[in-house]
Coordinates of C-alpha atoms and ligand atoms in Angstrom, one line a residue:
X93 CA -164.2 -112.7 38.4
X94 CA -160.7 -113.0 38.9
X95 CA -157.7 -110.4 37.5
X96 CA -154.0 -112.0 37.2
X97 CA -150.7 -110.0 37.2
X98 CA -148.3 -112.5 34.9
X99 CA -144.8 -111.6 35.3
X100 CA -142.2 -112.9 32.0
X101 CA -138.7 -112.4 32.1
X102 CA -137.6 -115.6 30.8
X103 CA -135.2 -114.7 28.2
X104 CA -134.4 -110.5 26.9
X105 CA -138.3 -109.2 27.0
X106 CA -139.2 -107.8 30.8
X107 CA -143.2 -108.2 30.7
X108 CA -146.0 -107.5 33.3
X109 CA -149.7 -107.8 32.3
X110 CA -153.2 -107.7 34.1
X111 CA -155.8 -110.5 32.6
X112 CA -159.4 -110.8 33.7
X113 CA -160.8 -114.1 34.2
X114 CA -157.7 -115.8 31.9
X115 CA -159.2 -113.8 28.5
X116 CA -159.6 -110.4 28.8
X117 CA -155.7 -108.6 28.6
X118 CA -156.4 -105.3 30.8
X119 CA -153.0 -104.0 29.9
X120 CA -149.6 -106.1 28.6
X121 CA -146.5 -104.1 29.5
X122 CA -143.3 -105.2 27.3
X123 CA -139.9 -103.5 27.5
X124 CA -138.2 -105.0 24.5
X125 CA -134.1 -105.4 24.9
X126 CA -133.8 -105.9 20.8
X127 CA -131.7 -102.7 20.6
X128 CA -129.2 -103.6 23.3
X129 CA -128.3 -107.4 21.9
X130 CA -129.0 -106.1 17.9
X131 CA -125.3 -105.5 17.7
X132 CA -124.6 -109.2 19.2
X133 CA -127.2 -110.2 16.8
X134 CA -128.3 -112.5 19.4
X135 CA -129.3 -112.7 22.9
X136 CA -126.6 -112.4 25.5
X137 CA -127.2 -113.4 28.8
X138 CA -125.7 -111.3 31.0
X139 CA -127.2 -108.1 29.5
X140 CA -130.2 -109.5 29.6
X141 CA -130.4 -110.2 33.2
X142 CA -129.1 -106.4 34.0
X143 CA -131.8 -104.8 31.3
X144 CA -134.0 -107.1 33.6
X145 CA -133.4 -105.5 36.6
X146 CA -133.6 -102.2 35.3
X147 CA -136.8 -102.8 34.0
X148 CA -138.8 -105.1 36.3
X149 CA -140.1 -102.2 38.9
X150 CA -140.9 -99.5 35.9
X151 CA -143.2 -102.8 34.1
X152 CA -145.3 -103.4 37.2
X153 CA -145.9 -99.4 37.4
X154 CA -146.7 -99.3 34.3
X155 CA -149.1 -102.1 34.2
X156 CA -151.1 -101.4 37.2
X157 CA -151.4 -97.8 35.8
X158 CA -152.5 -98.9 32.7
X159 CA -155.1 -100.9 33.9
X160 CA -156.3 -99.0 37.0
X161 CA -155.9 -101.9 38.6
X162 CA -153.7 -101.3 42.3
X163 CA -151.0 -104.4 42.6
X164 CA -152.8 -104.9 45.5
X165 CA -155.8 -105.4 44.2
X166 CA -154.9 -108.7 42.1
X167 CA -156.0 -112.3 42.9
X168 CA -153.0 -113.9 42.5
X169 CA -149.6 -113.6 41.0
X170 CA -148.5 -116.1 37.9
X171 CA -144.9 -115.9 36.8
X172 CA -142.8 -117.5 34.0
X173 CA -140.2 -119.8 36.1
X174 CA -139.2 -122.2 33.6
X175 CA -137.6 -122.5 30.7
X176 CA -135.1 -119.8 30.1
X177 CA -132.1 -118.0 30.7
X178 CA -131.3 -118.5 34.1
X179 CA -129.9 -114.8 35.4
X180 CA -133.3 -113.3 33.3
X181 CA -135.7 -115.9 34.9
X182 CA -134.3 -114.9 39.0
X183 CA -135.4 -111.0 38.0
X184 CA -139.1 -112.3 37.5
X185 CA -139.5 -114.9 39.5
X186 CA -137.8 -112.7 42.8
X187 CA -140.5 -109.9 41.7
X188 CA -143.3 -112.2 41.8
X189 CA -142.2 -114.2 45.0
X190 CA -142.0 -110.9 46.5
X191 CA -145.3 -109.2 45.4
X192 CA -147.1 -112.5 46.6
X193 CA -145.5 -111.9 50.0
X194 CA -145.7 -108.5 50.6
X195 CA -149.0 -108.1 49.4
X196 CA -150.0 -111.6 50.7
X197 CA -151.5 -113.3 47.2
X198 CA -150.7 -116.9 46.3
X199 CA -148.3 -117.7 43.5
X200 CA -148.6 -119.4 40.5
X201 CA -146.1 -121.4 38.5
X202 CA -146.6 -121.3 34.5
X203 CA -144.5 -122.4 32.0
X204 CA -143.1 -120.2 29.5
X205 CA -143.8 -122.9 26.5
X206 CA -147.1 -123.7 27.5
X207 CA -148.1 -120.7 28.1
X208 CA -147.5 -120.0 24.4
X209 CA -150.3 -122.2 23.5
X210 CA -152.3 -120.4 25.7
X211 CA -152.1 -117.1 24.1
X212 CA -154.9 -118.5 21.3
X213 CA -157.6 -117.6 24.2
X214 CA -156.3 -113.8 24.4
X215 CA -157.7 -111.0 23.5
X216 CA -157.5 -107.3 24.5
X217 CA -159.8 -104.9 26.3
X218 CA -163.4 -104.9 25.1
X219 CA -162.6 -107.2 22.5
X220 CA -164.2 -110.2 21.5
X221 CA -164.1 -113.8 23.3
X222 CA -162.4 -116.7 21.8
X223 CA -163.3 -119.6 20.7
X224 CA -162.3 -122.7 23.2
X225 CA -160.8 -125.1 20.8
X226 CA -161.5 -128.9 21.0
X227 CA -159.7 -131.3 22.8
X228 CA -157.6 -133.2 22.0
X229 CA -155.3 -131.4 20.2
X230 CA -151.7 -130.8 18.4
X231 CA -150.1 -127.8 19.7
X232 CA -147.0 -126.2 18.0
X233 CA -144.7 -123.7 19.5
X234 CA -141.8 -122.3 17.0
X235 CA -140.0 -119.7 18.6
X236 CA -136.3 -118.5 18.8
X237 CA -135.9 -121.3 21.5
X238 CA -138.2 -123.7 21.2
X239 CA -140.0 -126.1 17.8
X240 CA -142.2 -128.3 19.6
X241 CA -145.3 -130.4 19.1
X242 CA -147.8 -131.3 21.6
X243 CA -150.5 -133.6 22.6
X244 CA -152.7 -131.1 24.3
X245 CA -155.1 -133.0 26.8
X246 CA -156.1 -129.4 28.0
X247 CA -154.5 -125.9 28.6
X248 CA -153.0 -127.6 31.6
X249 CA -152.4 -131.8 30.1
X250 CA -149.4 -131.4 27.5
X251 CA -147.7 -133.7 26.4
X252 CA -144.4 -133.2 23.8
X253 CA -144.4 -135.3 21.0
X254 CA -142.0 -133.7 19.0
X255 CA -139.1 -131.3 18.7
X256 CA -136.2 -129.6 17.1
X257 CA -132.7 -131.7 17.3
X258 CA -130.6 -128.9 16.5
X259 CA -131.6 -125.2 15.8
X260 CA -135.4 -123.9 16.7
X261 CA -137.3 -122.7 13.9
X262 CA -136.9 -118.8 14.9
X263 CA -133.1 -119.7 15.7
X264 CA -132.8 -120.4 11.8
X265 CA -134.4 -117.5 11.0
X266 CA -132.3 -114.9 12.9
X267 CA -129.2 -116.6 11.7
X268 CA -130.6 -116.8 7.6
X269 CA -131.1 -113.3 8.5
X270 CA -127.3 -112.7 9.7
X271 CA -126.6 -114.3 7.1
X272 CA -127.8 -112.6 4.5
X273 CA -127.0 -109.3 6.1
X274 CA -130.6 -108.4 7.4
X275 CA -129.8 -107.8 11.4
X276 CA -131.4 -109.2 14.2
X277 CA -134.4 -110.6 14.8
X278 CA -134.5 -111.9 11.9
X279 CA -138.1 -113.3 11.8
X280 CA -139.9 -110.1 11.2
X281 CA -137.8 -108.7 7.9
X282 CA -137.8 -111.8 6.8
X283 CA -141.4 -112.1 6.8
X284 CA -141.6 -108.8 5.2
X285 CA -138.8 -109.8 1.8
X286 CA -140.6 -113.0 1.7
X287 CA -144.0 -111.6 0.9
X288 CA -142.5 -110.0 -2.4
X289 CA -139.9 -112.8 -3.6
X290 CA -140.4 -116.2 -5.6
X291 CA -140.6 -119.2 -3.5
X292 CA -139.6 -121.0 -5.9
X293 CA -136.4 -119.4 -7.3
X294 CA -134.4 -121.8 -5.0
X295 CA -135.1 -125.2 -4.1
X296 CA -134.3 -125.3 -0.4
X297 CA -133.9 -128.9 1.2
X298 CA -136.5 -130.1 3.7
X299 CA -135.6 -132.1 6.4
X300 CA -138.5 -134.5 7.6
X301 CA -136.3 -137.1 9.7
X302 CA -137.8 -140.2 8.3
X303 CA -142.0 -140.7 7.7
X304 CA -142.9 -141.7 10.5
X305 CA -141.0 -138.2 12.7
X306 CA -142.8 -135.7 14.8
X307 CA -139.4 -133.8 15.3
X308 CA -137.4 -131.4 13.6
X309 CA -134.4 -130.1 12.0
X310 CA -133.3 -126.7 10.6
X311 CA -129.8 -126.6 10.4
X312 CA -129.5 -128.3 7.0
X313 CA -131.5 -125.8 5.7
X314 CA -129.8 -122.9 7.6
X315 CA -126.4 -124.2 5.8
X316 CA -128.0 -124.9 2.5
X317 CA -128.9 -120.9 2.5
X318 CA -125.7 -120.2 3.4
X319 CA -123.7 -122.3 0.5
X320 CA -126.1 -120.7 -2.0
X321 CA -124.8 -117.4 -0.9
X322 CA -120.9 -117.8 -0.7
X323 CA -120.6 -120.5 -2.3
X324 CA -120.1 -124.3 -1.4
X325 CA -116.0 -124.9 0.0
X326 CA -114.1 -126.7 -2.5
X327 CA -116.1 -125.8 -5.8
X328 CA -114.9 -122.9 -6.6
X329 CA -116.5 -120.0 -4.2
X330 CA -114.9 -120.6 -0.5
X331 CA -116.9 -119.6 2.1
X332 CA -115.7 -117.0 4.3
X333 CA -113.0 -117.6 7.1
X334 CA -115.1 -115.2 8.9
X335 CA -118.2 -115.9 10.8
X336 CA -120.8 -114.7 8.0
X337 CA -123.4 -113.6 10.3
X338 CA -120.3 -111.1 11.6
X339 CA -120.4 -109.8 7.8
X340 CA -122.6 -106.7 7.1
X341 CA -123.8 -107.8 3.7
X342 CA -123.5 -110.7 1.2
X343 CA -124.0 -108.5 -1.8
X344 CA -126.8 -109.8 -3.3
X345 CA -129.4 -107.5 -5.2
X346 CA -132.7 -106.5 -3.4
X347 CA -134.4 -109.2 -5.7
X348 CA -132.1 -111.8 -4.6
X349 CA -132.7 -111.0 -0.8
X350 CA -136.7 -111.1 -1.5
X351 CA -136.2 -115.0 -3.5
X352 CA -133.5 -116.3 -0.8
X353 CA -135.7 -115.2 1.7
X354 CA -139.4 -116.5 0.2
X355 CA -137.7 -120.2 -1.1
X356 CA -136.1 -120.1 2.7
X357 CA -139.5 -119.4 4.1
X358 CA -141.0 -122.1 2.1
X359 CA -138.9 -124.4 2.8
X360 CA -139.6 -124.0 6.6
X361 CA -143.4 -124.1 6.0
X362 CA -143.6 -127.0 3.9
X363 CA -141.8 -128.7 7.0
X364 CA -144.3 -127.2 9.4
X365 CA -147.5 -128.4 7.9
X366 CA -145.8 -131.9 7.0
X367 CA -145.2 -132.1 10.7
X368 CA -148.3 -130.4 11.9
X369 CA -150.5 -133.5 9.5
X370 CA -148.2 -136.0 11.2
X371 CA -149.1 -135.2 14.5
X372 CA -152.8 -134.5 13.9
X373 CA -153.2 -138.1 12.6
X374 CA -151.1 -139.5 15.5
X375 CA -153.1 -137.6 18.2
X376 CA -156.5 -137.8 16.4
X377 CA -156.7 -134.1 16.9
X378 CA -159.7 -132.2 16.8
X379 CA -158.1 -128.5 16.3
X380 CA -154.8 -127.2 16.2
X381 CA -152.7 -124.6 18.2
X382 CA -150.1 -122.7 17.1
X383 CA -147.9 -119.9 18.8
X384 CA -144.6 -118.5 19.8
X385 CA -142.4 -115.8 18.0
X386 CA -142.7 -117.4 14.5
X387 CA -146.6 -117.6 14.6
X388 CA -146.5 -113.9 13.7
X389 CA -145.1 -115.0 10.3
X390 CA -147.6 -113.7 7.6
X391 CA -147.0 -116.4 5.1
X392 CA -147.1 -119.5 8.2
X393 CA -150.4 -117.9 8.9
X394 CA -151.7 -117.9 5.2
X395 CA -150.7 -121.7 4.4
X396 CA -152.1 -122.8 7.9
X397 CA -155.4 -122.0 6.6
X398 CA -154.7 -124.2 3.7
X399 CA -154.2 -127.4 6.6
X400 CA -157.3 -128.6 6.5
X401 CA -158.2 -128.5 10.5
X402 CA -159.4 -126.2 12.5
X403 CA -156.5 -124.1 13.6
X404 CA -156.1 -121.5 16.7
X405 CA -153.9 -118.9 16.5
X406 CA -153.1 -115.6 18.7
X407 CA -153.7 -112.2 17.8
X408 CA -150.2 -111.1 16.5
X409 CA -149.7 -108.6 19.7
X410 CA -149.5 -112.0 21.6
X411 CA -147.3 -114.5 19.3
X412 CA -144.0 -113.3 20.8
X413 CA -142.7 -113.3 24.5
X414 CA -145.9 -111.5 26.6
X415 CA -146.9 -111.8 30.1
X416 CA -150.5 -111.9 29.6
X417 CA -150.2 -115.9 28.4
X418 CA -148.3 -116.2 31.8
X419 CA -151.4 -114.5 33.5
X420 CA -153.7 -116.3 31.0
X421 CA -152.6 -120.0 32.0
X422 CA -151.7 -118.9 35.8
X423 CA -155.5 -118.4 35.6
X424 CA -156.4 -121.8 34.4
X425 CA -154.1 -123.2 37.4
X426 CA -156.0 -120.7 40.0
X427 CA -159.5 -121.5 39.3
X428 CA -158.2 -125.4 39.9
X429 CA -156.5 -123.8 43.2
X430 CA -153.4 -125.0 42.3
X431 CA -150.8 -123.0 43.8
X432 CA -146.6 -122.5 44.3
X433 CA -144.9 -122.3 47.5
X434 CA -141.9 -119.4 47.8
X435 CA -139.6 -122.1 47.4
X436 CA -140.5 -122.3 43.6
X437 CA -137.0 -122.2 41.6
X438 CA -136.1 -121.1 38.2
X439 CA -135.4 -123.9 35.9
X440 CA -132.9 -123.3 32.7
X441 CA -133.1 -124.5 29.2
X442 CA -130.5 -126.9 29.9
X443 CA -132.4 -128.3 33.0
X444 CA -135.0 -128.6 31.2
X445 CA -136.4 -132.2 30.3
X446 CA -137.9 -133.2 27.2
Ligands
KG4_142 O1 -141.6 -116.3 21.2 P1 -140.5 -115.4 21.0 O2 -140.7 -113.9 21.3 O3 -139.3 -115.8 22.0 C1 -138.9 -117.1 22.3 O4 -139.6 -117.7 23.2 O5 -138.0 -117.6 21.7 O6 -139.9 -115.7 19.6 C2 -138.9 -114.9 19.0 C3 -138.6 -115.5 17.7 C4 -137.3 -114.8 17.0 O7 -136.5 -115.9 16.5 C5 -137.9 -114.0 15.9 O8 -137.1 -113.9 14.8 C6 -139.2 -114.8 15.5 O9 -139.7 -115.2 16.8 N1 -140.2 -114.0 14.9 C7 -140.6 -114.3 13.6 C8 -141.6 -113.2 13.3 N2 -141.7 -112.4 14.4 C9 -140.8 -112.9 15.3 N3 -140.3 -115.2 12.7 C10 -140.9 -115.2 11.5 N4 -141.8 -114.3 11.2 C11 -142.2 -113.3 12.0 N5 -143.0 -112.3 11.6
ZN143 ZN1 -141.2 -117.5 24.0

């Protein structure tokens, strides 16, 4: 038996969590920063990387209290060094590097995309076991930084396939959501209009990049939603001089909001499970993983039982940013003994190759 701390801080949630043997989630510790970027709607940098700060040493109190379980009492320390923002990433990975000195535990390196995939094998105390999934498979992370597909060998062979060439799928979300006036993130009221509009009432455009393409694109459709609400420039309605995600409302009725925001959703899913066949047939995939932010999204989870594989996905407690996927796959990498020096760096979105 082995417990993990996992340490996240790789963009504006400061996470600790204790996981048992890479399944069981002792306690998950999250201190959300939504309320201090809302106004920004978006994430902005340099407050995340002071909320960070302020919140690293409360999280690790909390989660060893939570648990019962001493810091010192861990097998080894996983932490989330790669990809994110880079101020928010030094907070966690200093706190882990530290712990796993002090307390003399070896370190483990997990990445934050990855380890997204891995949240399918969570669950929390006293709950049930998961299911392994077969091998290989297609996984899918949509998130607020990240649509991308994967060859998954195993939890620790991944291979991309596929990704977004302009916004992520959760990006186009929060700013639909701007744009219609809804606040930030997006994603979740969304979902919730969604579930009572008509998908149909607008016919969204879906961008599939040619028949043969595992990546993505969602600013077309981020624009489209955004000409069917002011108007299209030069026929008649101009669209605001301002920035409309800066407006507070576009004026539409609550029924409006609800079809604007299913035939948007609908749009994005049809794209999803196009891509998500694609890359099954290319892989000759045997199940299907799904996670990030965006695999929270009621109606994604509805039509993905409609695919026609086997599909994994994580509870909805562990769909957005958590720490127990980072303790989850750090655990996959300890049982194989394989194991960070305190040299490990932070690497950025930016640095980040595809
Ligand atoms: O995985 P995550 O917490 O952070 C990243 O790694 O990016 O994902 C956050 C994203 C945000 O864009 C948010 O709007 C979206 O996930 N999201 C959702 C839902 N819940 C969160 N999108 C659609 N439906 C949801 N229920
Ligand atoms: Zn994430």
């Amino acid at each position: 038996m082995a417990v993990i701390l996992g340490i996240e801080s790789t963009c504006d949630e400061t996470a600790a969590a204790l996981v048992r043997d890479g399944r069981e989630v002792l306690c998950d510790v999250i201190a959300s920063q939504v309320a201090e970027h809302a106004q920004y709607r978006g994430v902005v940098p340099e407050i995340a990387s002071r909320a960070h700060i302020q919140n690293i040493l409360p999280v690790l109190r909390e989660a060893s209290e939570s648990a019962g379980v001493a810091l010192s009492q861990v097998d080894a320390v996983a932490v989330a060094h790669r990809p994110g923002l880079i101020g928010s990433l030094l907070i966690g990975l200093t706190a882990a590097k530290t712990l796993a000195w002090v307390l003399d535990k070896p370190l483990i390196a997990v990445d934050h995309v990855h380890a997204h995939l891995y949240s399918v094998m969570l669950h929390g105390r006293g709950g049930k076991e998961k299911v392994m999934p077969q091998f290989p498979a297609v996984g899918l992370v949509c998130s607020g930084g990240h649509t991308a597909l994967y060859r998954l060998g195993s939890f620790g062979e991944v291979e991309l396939i596929g990704s977004t060439i302009d916004d992520a799928i959760g990006e186009a979300y929060d700013k639909v959501a701007a744009i219609l006036g809804l606040g930030y993130p997006g994603g979740p009221v969304i979902d919730r209009l969604a579930a009572e509009g008509d998908e149909k009432a607008v016919r969204f455009p879906r961008s599939y990049l040619g028949r043969q393409s595992l990546d993505f694109s969602f600013s077309g459709l981020k624009t489209a939603v955004l000409y069917h609400v002011y108007g299209v420039p030069g026929k008649g309605q101009a669209v605001p001089r301002r920035d409309p995600g800066l407006m507070e409302s576009p004026g539409l009725s609550d029924e409006e909001l609800r079809d604007v925001a299913a035939s948007f959703q609908a749009a994005c899913i049809d794209v999803v499970l196009e891509k998500l066949k694609r890359a099954a047939r290319r892989v000759g995939a045997k199940s299907v993983l799904v996670g990030g932010g965006v695999s929270a999204n009621r109606g994604l989870r509805a039509a993905l039982t409609r695919l026609g594989l086997e599909v994994f996905l994580p509870d909805r407690a562990y769909c957005t940013d958590n720490a127990a996927m980072t303790a989850g796959l750090g655990y996959a990498a300890f049982a194989e003994g394989r194991f960070a020096d305190l040299g490990l760096d932070a690497i950025t979105y930016s640095q980040f190759a595809r």
